[in-house]
């Protein structure tokens, strides 16, 4: 039951296709976790990314497996996992490569602070 409750509370949206990607990235400030199921640092970052998604209600959080949606990973020039990309209005504003939860939080703080003056989702 406890695991089911955690799943229910998740705000991370899994992107499974290029069309889903294109429909979602321009609406709000977005934080994307580009990952791969075989990449242990990516898998290790999942709980931190889930927690961050709950802390920042003003952004959308996406997870995209680079092997499943290769077209988007190629377009975004993802070369290592995990890679975290912050987008506003569909434009890349920041990128972090590697598993560093503290740095990711700092960069999301800065991104959302600057995005709130550029983009009001409500």
Short mmCIF file of N, CA, C and O in Angstrom, two decimals:
data_model
loop_
_atom_site.label_atom_id
_atom_site.label_comp_id
_atom_site.label_asym_id
_atom_site.label_seq_id
_atom_site.Cartn_x
_atom_site.Cartn_y
_atom_site.Cartn_z
N UNK A 1 0.83 -1.20 0.00
CA UNK A 1 0.00 0.00 0.00
C UNK A 1 0.87 1.26 0.00
O UNK A 1 0.58 2.20 -0.70
N UNK A 2 1.96 1.25 0.76
CA UNK A 2 2.81 2.43 0.84
C UNK A 2 3.40 2.78 -0.53
O UNK A 2 3.42 3.93 -0.93
N UNK A 3 3.87 1.80 -1.28
CA UNK A 3 4.40 2.03 -2.61
C UNK A 3 3.35 2.56 -3.55
O UNK A 3 3.60 3.44 -4.37
N UNK A 4 2.12 2.06 -3.43
CA UNK A 4 1.01 2.53 -4.26
C UNK A 4 0.70 4.00 -3.96
O UNK A 4 0.44 4.77 -4.88
N UNK A 5 0.76 4.39 -2.70
CA UNK A 5 0.53 5.79 -2.33
C UNK A 5 1.59 6.69 -2.94
O UNK A 5 1.28 7.76 -3.44
N UNK A 6 2.85 6.24 -2.95
CA UNK A 6 3.92 7.03 -3.55
C UNK A 6 3.67 7.22 -5.04
O UNK A 6 3.84 8.29 -5.56
N UNK A 7 3.27 6.14 -5.72
CA UNK A 7 3.00 6.22 -7.15
C UNK A 7 1.88 7.21 -7.42
O UNK A 7 1.94 7.99 -8.36
N UNK A 8 0.86 7.21 -6.60
CA UNK A 8 -0.30 8.06 -6.77
C UNK A 8 0.07 9.54 -6.66
O UNK A 8 -0.49 10.38 -7.34
N UNK A 9 1.05 9.87 -5.80
CA UNK A 9 1.42 11.25 -5.54
C UNK A 9 2.41 11.80 -6.57
O UNK A 9 2.68 12.98 -6.57
N UNK A 10 2.95 10.98 -7.42
CA UNK A 10 3.96 11.41 -8.37
C UNK A 10 3.41 12.47 -9.32
O UNK A 10 2.31 12.36 -9.83
N UNK A 11 4.22 13.50 -9.53
CA UNK A 11 3.87 14.54 -10.50
C UNK A 11 4.71 14.42 -11.76
O UNK A 11 4.63 15.24 -12.64
N UNK A 12 5.57 13.40 -11.83
CA UNK A 12 6.43 13.21 -12.99
C UNK A 12 5.62 12.54 -14.11
O UNK A 12 4.99 11.52 -13.90
N UNK A 13 5.67 13.17 -15.28
CA UNK A 13 4.95 12.66 -16.45
C UNK A 13 5.96 11.94 -17.34
O UNK A 13 6.98 12.51 -17.72
N UNK A 14 5.65 10.70 -17.67
CA UNK A 14 6.53 9.93 -18.55
C UNK A 14 6.17 10.25 -19.99
O UNK A 14 5.02 10.13 -20.39
N UNK A 15 7.16 10.66 -20.78
CA UNK A 15 6.97 10.97 -22.19
C UNK A 15 7.35 9.73 -22.99
O UNK A 15 8.47 9.23 -22.87
N UNK A 16 6.42 9.24 -23.81
CA UNK A 16 6.64 8.00 -24.54
C UNK A 16 6.73 8.16 -26.05
O UNK A 16 6.93 7.18 -26.76
N UNK A 17 6.56 9.39 -26.55
CA UNK A 17 6.63 9.58 -27.99
C UNK A 17 7.01 11.01 -28.33
O UNK A 17 6.89 11.92 -27.50
N UNK A 18 7.43 11.20 -29.57
CA UNK A 18 7.79 12.54 -30.04
C UNK A 18 6.57 13.46 -30.02
O UNK A 18 6.67 14.63 -29.65
N UNK A 19 5.40 12.94 -30.38
CA UNK A 19 4.20 13.79 -30.39
C UNK A 19 3.81 14.23 -28.98
O UNK A 19 3.41 15.38 -28.78
N UNK A 20 3.94 13.35 -27.98
CA UNK A 20 3.69 13.76 -26.59
C UNK A 20 4.65 14.88 -26.20
O UNK A 20 4.26 15.85 -25.58
N UNK A 21 5.91 14.72 -26.58
CA UNK A 21 6.93 15.72 -26.28
C UNK A 21 6.53 17.06 -26.87
O UNK A 21 6.51 18.08 -26.20
N UNK A 22 6.20 17.06 -28.15
CA UNK A 22 5.86 18.31 -28.84
C UNK A 22 4.61 18.96 -28.26
O UNK A 22 4.52 20.19 -28.22
N UNK A 23 3.67 18.18 -27.80
CA UNK A 23 2.44 18.73 -27.22
C UNK A 23 2.63 19.30 -25.83
O UNK A 23 1.85 20.13 -25.39
N UNK A 24 3.66 18.88 -25.11
CA UNK A 24 3.81 19.23 -23.71
C UNK A 24 4.84 20.32 -23.42
O UNK A 24 4.70 21.04 -22.45
N UNK A 25 5.89 20.45 -24.23
CA UNK A 25 7.03 21.26 -23.81
C UNK A 25 6.82 22.76 -23.84
O UNK A 25 7.58 23.48 -23.21
N UNK A 26 5.82 23.26 -24.53
CA UNK A 26 5.71 24.72 -24.64
C UNK A 26 4.74 25.35 -23.65
O UNK A 26 4.70 26.57 -23.53
N UNK A 27 3.98 24.56 -22.93
CA UNK A 27 2.93 25.12 -22.08
C UNK A 27 3.43 25.78 -20.80
O UNK A 27 2.97 26.85 -20.43
N UNK A 28 4.34 25.19 -20.11
CA UNK A 28 4.80 25.65 -18.80
C UNK A 28 6.31 25.55 -18.72
O UNK A 28 6.92 24.92 -19.57
N UNK A 29 6.89 26.08 -17.67
CA UNK A 29 8.29 25.73 -17.41
C UNK A 29 8.37 24.21 -17.20
O UNK A 29 7.52 23.63 -16.52
N UNK A 30 9.36 23.60 -17.82
CA UNK A 30 9.47 22.14 -17.82
C UNK A 30 10.87 21.73 -17.38
O UNK A 30 11.86 22.35 -17.78
N UNK A 31 10.93 20.68 -16.55
CA UNK A 31 12.19 20.06 -16.17
C UNK A 31 12.12 18.62 -16.67
O UNK A 31 11.19 17.88 -16.34
N UNK A 32 13.10 18.22 -17.48
CA UNK A 32 13.09 16.89 -18.09
C UNK A 32 14.28 16.08 -17.60
O UNK A 32 15.42 16.56 -17.61
N UNK A 33 13.97 14.86 -17.18
CA UNK A 33 15.01 13.90 -16.80
C UNK A 33 15.16 12.94 -17.97
O UNK A 33 14.30 12.10 -18.21
N UNK A 34 16.25 13.09 -18.73
CA UNK A 34 16.56 12.14 -19.80
C UNK A 34 17.33 11.00 -19.15
O UNK A 34 18.39 11.22 -18.54
N UNK A 35 16.77 9.81 -19.27
CA UNK A 35 17.33 8.67 -18.55
C UNK A 35 17.37 7.44 -19.44
O UNK A 35 16.94 7.47 -20.59
N UNK A 36 17.87 6.36 -18.88
CA UNK A 36 17.86 5.06 -19.52
C UNK A 36 17.73 4.01 -18.41
O UNK A 36 18.33 4.16 -17.35
N UNK A 37 16.94 2.99 -18.68
CA UNK A 37 16.69 1.98 -17.64
C UNK A 37 17.96 1.24 -17.23
O UNK A 37 18.07 0.78 -16.11
N UNK A 38 18.94 1.16 -18.11
CA UNK A 38 20.19 0.45 -17.83
C UNK A 38 21.24 1.34 -17.14
O UNK A 38 22.29 0.85 -16.74
N UNK A 39 20.95 2.62 -17.01
CA UNK A 39 21.91 3.57 -16.43
C UNK A 39 21.65 3.71 -14.94
O UNK A 39 20.67 4.33 -14.52
N UNK A 40 22.53 3.14 -14.13
CA UNK A 40 22.31 3.15 -12.68
C UNK A 40 22.27 4.57 -12.09
O UNK A 40 21.45 4.83 -11.22
N UNK A 41 23.11 5.53 -12.52
CA UNK A 41 22.97 6.89 -11.98
C UNK A 41 21.59 7.50 -12.30
O UNK A 41 21.03 8.21 -11.47
N UNK A 42 21.05 7.20 -13.48
CA UNK A 42 19.70 7.69 -13.83
C UNK A 42 18.67 7.09 -12.89
O UNK A 42 17.81 7.81 -12.36
N UNK A 43 18.75 5.80 -12.70
CA UNK A 43 17.81 5.11 -11.81
C UNK A 43 17.94 5.65 -10.39
O UNK A 43 16.95 5.88 -9.70
N UNK A 44 19.17 5.89 -9.95
CA UNK A 44 19.40 6.40 -8.60
C UNK A 44 18.82 7.80 -8.41
O UNK A 44 18.45 8.18 -7.30
N UNK A 45 18.70 8.58 -9.48
CA UNK A 45 18.16 9.94 -9.40
C UNK A 45 16.63 9.97 -9.39
O UNK A 45 16.04 11.01 -9.07
N UNK A 46 15.99 8.88 -9.73
CA UNK A 46 14.52 8.87 -9.80
C UNK A 46 13.84 9.35 -8.52
O UNK A 46 12.95 10.20 -8.59
N UNK A 47 14.21 8.85 -7.33
CA UNK A 47 13.54 9.33 -6.11
C UNK A 47 13.74 10.83 -5.87
O UNK A 47 12.80 11.54 -5.49
N UNK A 48 14.94 11.33 -6.12
CA UNK A 48 15.19 12.78 -5.96
C UNK A 48 14.35 13.58 -6.94
O UNK A 48 13.79 14.62 -6.58
N UNK A 49 14.27 13.11 -8.17
CA UNK A 49 13.48 13.82 -9.18
C UNK A 49 12.00 13.81 -8.81
O UNK A 49 11.32 14.83 -8.95
N UNK A 50 11.52 12.69 -8.28
CA UNK A 50 10.13 12.60 -7.81
C UNK A 50 9.89 13.62 -6.69
O UNK A 50 8.89 14.33 -6.70
N UNK A 51 10.81 13.68 -5.74
CA UNK A 51 10.67 14.63 -4.63
C UNK A 51 10.67 16.07 -5.11
O UNK A 51 9.88 16.89 -4.64
N UNK A 52 11.56 16.38 -6.04
CA UNK A 52 11.61 17.74 -6.58
C UNK A 52 10.31 18.10 -7.29
O UNK A 52 9.83 19.23 -7.18
N UNK A 53 9.72 17.15 -7.98
CA UNK A 53 8.47 17.42 -8.70
C UNK A 53 7.36 17.80 -7.73
O UNK A 53 6.50 18.62 -8.07
N UNK A 54 7.39 17.27 -6.52
CA UNK A 54 6.39 17.62 -5.51
C UNK A 54 6.66 18.99 -4.89
O UNK A 54 5.74 19.65 -4.42
N UNK A 55 7.91 19.39 -4.90
CA UNK A 55 8.29 20.66 -4.29
C UNK A 55 8.04 21.87 -5.18
O UNK A 55 7.93 22.99 -4.69
N UNK A 56 8.00 21.66 -6.48
CA UNK A 56 7.87 22.77 -7.43
C UNK A 56 6.59 22.61 -8.24
O UNK A 56 6.60 22.06 -9.33
N UNK A 57 5.51 23.14 -7.70
CA UNK A 57 4.20 23.01 -8.34
C UNK A 57 4.08 23.86 -9.61
O UNK A 57 3.20 23.63 -10.42
N UNK A 58 4.94 24.86 -9.76
CA UNK A 58 4.82 25.79 -10.88
C UNK A 58 5.49 25.27 -12.16
O UNK A 58 5.50 25.98 -13.17
N UNK A 59 6.03 24.06 -12.14
CA UNK A 59 6.68 23.49 -13.32
C UNK A 59 6.14 22.08 -13.57
O UNK A 59 5.63 21.43 -12.66
N UNK A 60 6.28 21.65 -14.81
CA UNK A 60 5.98 20.27 -15.16
C UNK A 60 7.28 19.49 -15.14
O UNK A 60 8.33 20.01 -15.54
N UNK A 61 7.23 18.25 -14.68
CA UNK A 61 8.40 17.39 -14.61
C UNK A 61 8.16 16.19 -15.50
O UNK A 61 7.16 15.48 -15.33
N UNK A 62 9.07 15.99 -16.45
CA UNK A 62 8.96 14.88 -17.40
C UNK A 62 10.13 13.94 -17.24
O UNK A 62 11.25 14.36 -16.92
N UNK A 63 9.87 12.67 -17.52
CA UNK A 63 10.92 11.67 -17.59
C UNK A 63 10.84 11.06 -18.98
O UNK A 63 9.76 10.73 -19.45
N UNK A 64 11.99 10.96 -19.63
CA UNK A 64 12.03 10.43 -20.99
C UNK A 64 13.18 9.44 -21.09
O UNK A 64 14.32 9.77 -20.79
N UNK A 65 12.86 8.21 -21.47
CA UNK A 65 13.87 7.18 -21.67
C UNK A 65 14.46 7.36 -23.06
O UNK A 65 13.74 7.30 -24.06
N UNK A 66 15.75 7.60 -23.14
CA UNK A 66 16.40 7.91 -24.42
C UNK A 66 16.33 6.76 -25.41
O UNK A 66 16.38 6.98 -26.62
N UNK A 67 16.22 5.53 -24.91
CA UNK A 67 16.12 4.39 -25.81
C UNK A 67 14.72 4.25 -26.39
O UNK A 67 14.56 3.74 -27.50
N UNK A 68 13.72 4.71 -25.66
CA UNK A 68 12.33 4.60 -26.12
C UNK A 68 11.92 5.74 -27.03
O UNK A 68 11.06 5.59 -27.88
N UNK A 69 12.50 6.93 -26.81
CA UNK A 69 12.13 8.11 -27.60
C UNK A 69 13.43 8.72 -28.15
O UNK A 69 13.81 9.84 -27.83
N UNK A 70 14.09 7.94 -28.99
CA UNK A 70 15.40 8.32 -29.53
C UNK A 70 15.35 9.61 -30.34
O UNK A 70 16.30 10.40 -30.33
N UNK A 71 14.25 9.83 -31.04
CA UNK A 71 14.12 11.01 -31.89
C UNK A 71 14.27 12.30 -31.07
O UNK A 71 14.96 13.24 -31.47
N UNK A 72 13.62 12.33 -29.91
CA UNK A 72 13.69 13.51 -29.04
C UNK A 72 15.08 13.62 -28.42
O UNK A 72 15.66 14.71 -28.37
N UNK A 73 15.62 12.51 -27.95
CA UNK A 73 16.96 12.52 -27.35
C UNK A 73 18.00 13.03 -28.35
O UNK A 73 18.88 13.82 -28.00
N UNK A 74 17.88 12.62 -29.60
CA UNK A 74 18.81 13.07 -30.64
C UNK A 74 18.62 14.56 -30.90
O UNK A 74 19.60 15.32 -30.96
N UNK A 75 17.37 14.99 -31.03
CA UNK A 75 17.08 16.40 -31.27
C UNK A 75 17.63 17.29 -30.15
O UNK A 75 18.14 18.38 -30.38
N UNK A 76 17.53 16.81 -28.92
CA UNK A 76 18.00 17.57 -27.75
C UNK A 76 19.50 17.37 -27.49
O UNK A 76 20.03 17.90 -26.53
N UNK A 77 20.15 16.59 -28.34
CA UNK A 77 21.59 16.33 -28.25
C UNK A 77 22.01 15.76 -26.90
O UNK A 77 22.97 16.18 -26.28
N UNK A 78 21.24 14.77 -26.45
CA UNK A 78 21.55 14.08 -25.20
C UNK A 78 22.64 13.06 -25.47
O UNK A 78 22.47 12.17 -26.30
N UNK A 79 23.76 13.20 -24.77
CA UNK A 79 24.90 12.32 -25.01
C UNK A 79 25.30 11.50 -23.79
O UNK A 79 26.14 10.62 -23.89
N UNK A 80 24.73 11.81 -22.63
CA UNK A 80 25.04 11.07 -21.40
C UNK A 80 23.81 11.07 -20.51
O UNK A 80 22.97 11.97 -20.59
N UNK A 81 23.70 10.07 -19.67
CA UNK A 81 22.60 9.98 -18.73
C UNK A 81 23.15 9.90 -17.32
O UNK A 81 24.20 9.31 -17.14
N UNK A 82 22.45 10.48 -16.38
CA UNK A 82 21.26 11.31 -16.61
C UNK A 82 21.62 12.71 -17.09
O UNK A 82 22.68 13.24 -16.75
N UNK A 83 20.72 13.27 -17.88
CA UNK A 83 20.80 14.67 -18.27
C UNK A 83 19.48 15.30 -17.88
O UNK A 83 18.42 14.73 -18.13
N UNK A 84 19.55 16.46 -17.27
CA UNK A 84 18.36 17.21 -16.88
C UNK A 84 18.35 18.51 -17.66
O UNK A 84 19.33 19.24 -17.67
N UNK A 85 17.23 18.76 -18.35
CA UNK A 85 17.11 19.96 -19.17
C UNK A 85 15.92 20.78 -18.68
O UNK A 85 14.84 20.23 -18.43
N UNK A 86 16.13 22.08 -18.54
CA UNK A 86 15.06 22.99 -18.15
C UNK A 86 14.66 23.81 -19.37
O UNK A 86 15.52 24.38 -20.05
N UNK A 87 13.35 23.80 -19.65
CA UNK A 87 12.81 24.48 -20.82
C UNK A 87 11.74 25.47 -20.40
O UNK A 87 10.95 25.19 -19.50
N UNK A 88 11.72 26.59 -21.08
CA UNK A 88 10.66 27.57 -20.88
C UNK A 88 10.19 28.01 -22.25
O UNK A 88 11.01 28.42 -23.09
N UNK A 89 8.89 27.89 -22.51
CA UNK A 89 8.37 28.22 -23.83
C UNK A 89 8.94 27.34 -24.92
O UNK A 89 9.02 27.75 -26.07
N UNK A 90 9.36 26.13 -24.57
CA UNK A 90 9.95 25.21 -25.53
C UNK A 90 11.42 25.44 -25.79
O UNK A 90 12.04 24.69 -26.53
N UNK A 91 12.01 26.46 -25.16
CA UNK A 91 13.42 26.78 -25.36
C UNK A 91 14.26 26.34 -24.17
O UNK A 91 13.88 26.58 -23.02
N UNK A 92 15.40 25.72 -24.45
CA UNK A 92 16.30 25.28 -23.39
C UNK A 92 16.88 26.47 -22.65
O UNK A 92 17.42 27.39 -23.25
N UNK A 93 16.79 26.43 -21.31
CA UNK A 93 17.33 27.50 -20.47
C UNK A 93 18.53 27.04 -19.66
O UNK A 93 19.38 27.84 -19.31
N UNK A 94 18.58 25.74 -19.34
CA UNK A 94 19.70 25.22 -18.56
C UNK A 94 19.77 23.71 -18.76
O UNK A 94 18.78 23.08 -19.17
N UNK A 95 20.94 23.14 -18.46
CA UNK A 95 21.17 21.70 -18.63
C UNK A 95 22.19 21.25 -17.59
O UNK A 95 23.18 21.93 -17.36
N UNK A 96 21.94 20.08 -17.01
CA UNK A 96 22.87 19.48 -16.06
C UNK A 96 23.09 18.04 -16.50
O UNK A 96 22.13 17.30 -16.74
N UNK A 97 24.34 17.64 -16.59
CA UNK A 97 24.69 16.27 -16.94
C UNK A 97 25.28 15.62 -15.70
O UNK A 97 26.20 16.17 -15.10
N UNK A 98 24.71 14.47 -15.31
CA UNK A 98 25.22 13.75 -14.15
C UNK A 98 24.23 13.72 -13.00
O UNK A 98 23.25 14.46 -12.98
N UNK A 99 24.50 12.84 -12.06
CA UNK A 99 23.62 12.61 -10.92
C UNK A 99 24.10 13.45 -9.73
O UNK A 99 24.99 13.03 -8.99
N UNK A 100 23.52 14.63 -9.58
CA UNK A 100 23.90 15.53 -8.48
C UNK A 100 22.63 16.20 -7.97
O UNK A 100 22.26 17.28 -8.44
N UNK A 101 21.93 15.58 -7.01
CA UNK A 101 20.65 16.11 -6.54
C UNK A 101 20.73 17.54 -6.00
O UNK A 101 19.82 18.34 -6.23
N UNK A 102 21.80 17.88 -5.27
CA UNK A 102 21.91 19.22 -4.69
C UNK A 102 22.04 20.28 -5.79
O UNK A 102 21.40 21.32 -5.74
N UNK A 103 22.88 20.00 -6.79
CA UNK A 103 23.07 20.94 -7.89
C UNK A 103 21.78 21.06 -8.71
O UNK A 103 21.41 22.16 -9.13
N UNK A 104 21.10 19.95 -8.92
CA UNK A 104 19.84 19.98 -9.65
C UNK A 104 18.83 20.88 -8.96
O UNK A 104 18.19 21.72 -9.60
N UNK A 105 18.72 20.76 -7.64
CA UNK A 105 17.79 21.60 -6.89
C UNK A 105 18.15 23.08 -7.04
O UNK A 105 17.29 23.92 -7.29
N UNK A 106 19.44 23.41 -6.90
CA UNK A 106 19.89 24.81 -7.05
C UNK A 106 19.53 25.36 -8.42
O UNK A 106 19.06 26.49 -8.55
N UNK A 107 19.77 24.55 -9.44
CA UNK A 107 19.54 25.02 -10.81
C UNK A 107 18.05 25.16 -11.10
O UNK A 107 17.63 26.08 -11.81
N UNK A 108 17.22 24.27 -10.53
CA UNK A 108 15.77 24.39 -10.71
C UNK A 108 15.28 25.66 -10.01
O UNK A 108 14.45 26.39 -10.54
N UNK A 109 15.79 25.92 -8.80
CA UNK A 109 15.44 27.16 -8.09
C UNK A 109 15.72 28.38 -8.97
O UNK A 109 14.87 29.25 -9.14
N UNK A 110 16.92 28.45 -9.51
CA UNK A 110 17.32 29.59 -10.34
C UNK A 110 16.47 29.66 -11.61
O UNK A 110 16.01 30.73 -12.02
N UNK A 111 16.22 28.52 -12.23
CA UNK A 111 15.42 28.45 -13.46
C UNK A 111 14.01 28.95 -13.21
O UNK A 111 13.49 29.79 -13.95
N UNK A 112 13.38 28.47 -12.14
CA UNK A 112 12.00 28.85 -11.88
C UNK A 112 11.90 30.30 -11.42
O UNK A 112 10.91 30.98 -11.70
N UNK A 113 12.92 30.79 -10.74
CA UNK A 113 12.94 32.19 -10.35
C UNK A 113 12.96 33.07 -11.60
O UNK A 113 12.20 34.03 -11.70
N UNK A 114 13.79 32.72 -12.57
CA UNK A 114 13.86 33.51 -13.81
C UNK A 114 12.64 33.26 -14.69
O UNK A 114 12.17 34.17 -15.35
N UNK A 115 12.09 32.05 -14.68
CA UNK A 115 10.91 31.73 -15.50
C UNK A 115 9.66 32.45 -15.00
O UNK A 115 8.80 32.79 -15.79
N UNK A 116 9.57 32.66 -13.70
CA UNK A 116 8.35 33.28 -13.16
C UNK A 116 8.20 34.71 -13.68
O UNK A 116 7.08 35.20 -13.81
N UNK A 117 9.29 35.35 -14.01
CA UNK A 117 9.17 36.70 -14.57
C UNK A 117 8.91 36.65 -16.07
O UNK A 117 8.32 37.56 -16.63
N UNK A 118 9.30 35.54 -16.73
CA UNK A 118 9.11 35.41 -18.17
C UNK A 118 7.79 34.78 -18.55
O UNK A 118 7.24 35.05 -19.60
N UNK A 119 7.26 33.92 -17.67
CA UNK A 119 6.15 33.05 -18.07
C UNK A 119 5.25 32.79 -16.87
O UNK A 119 5.70 32.27 -15.87
N UNK A 120 4.01 33.13 -16.98
CA UNK A 120 3.06 32.87 -15.90
C UNK A 120 2.10 31.78 -16.35
O UNK A 120 1.27 32.03 -17.21
N UNK A 121 2.21 30.56 -15.81
CA UNK A 121 1.39 29.45 -16.28
C UNK A 121 -0.09 29.58 -15.96
O UNK A 121 -0.89 28.92 -16.56
N UNK A 122 -0.45 30.45 -15.03
CA UNK A 122 -1.87 30.58 -14.71
C UNK A 122 -2.37 31.83 -15.27
O UNK A 122 -2.76 32.73 -15.31
#
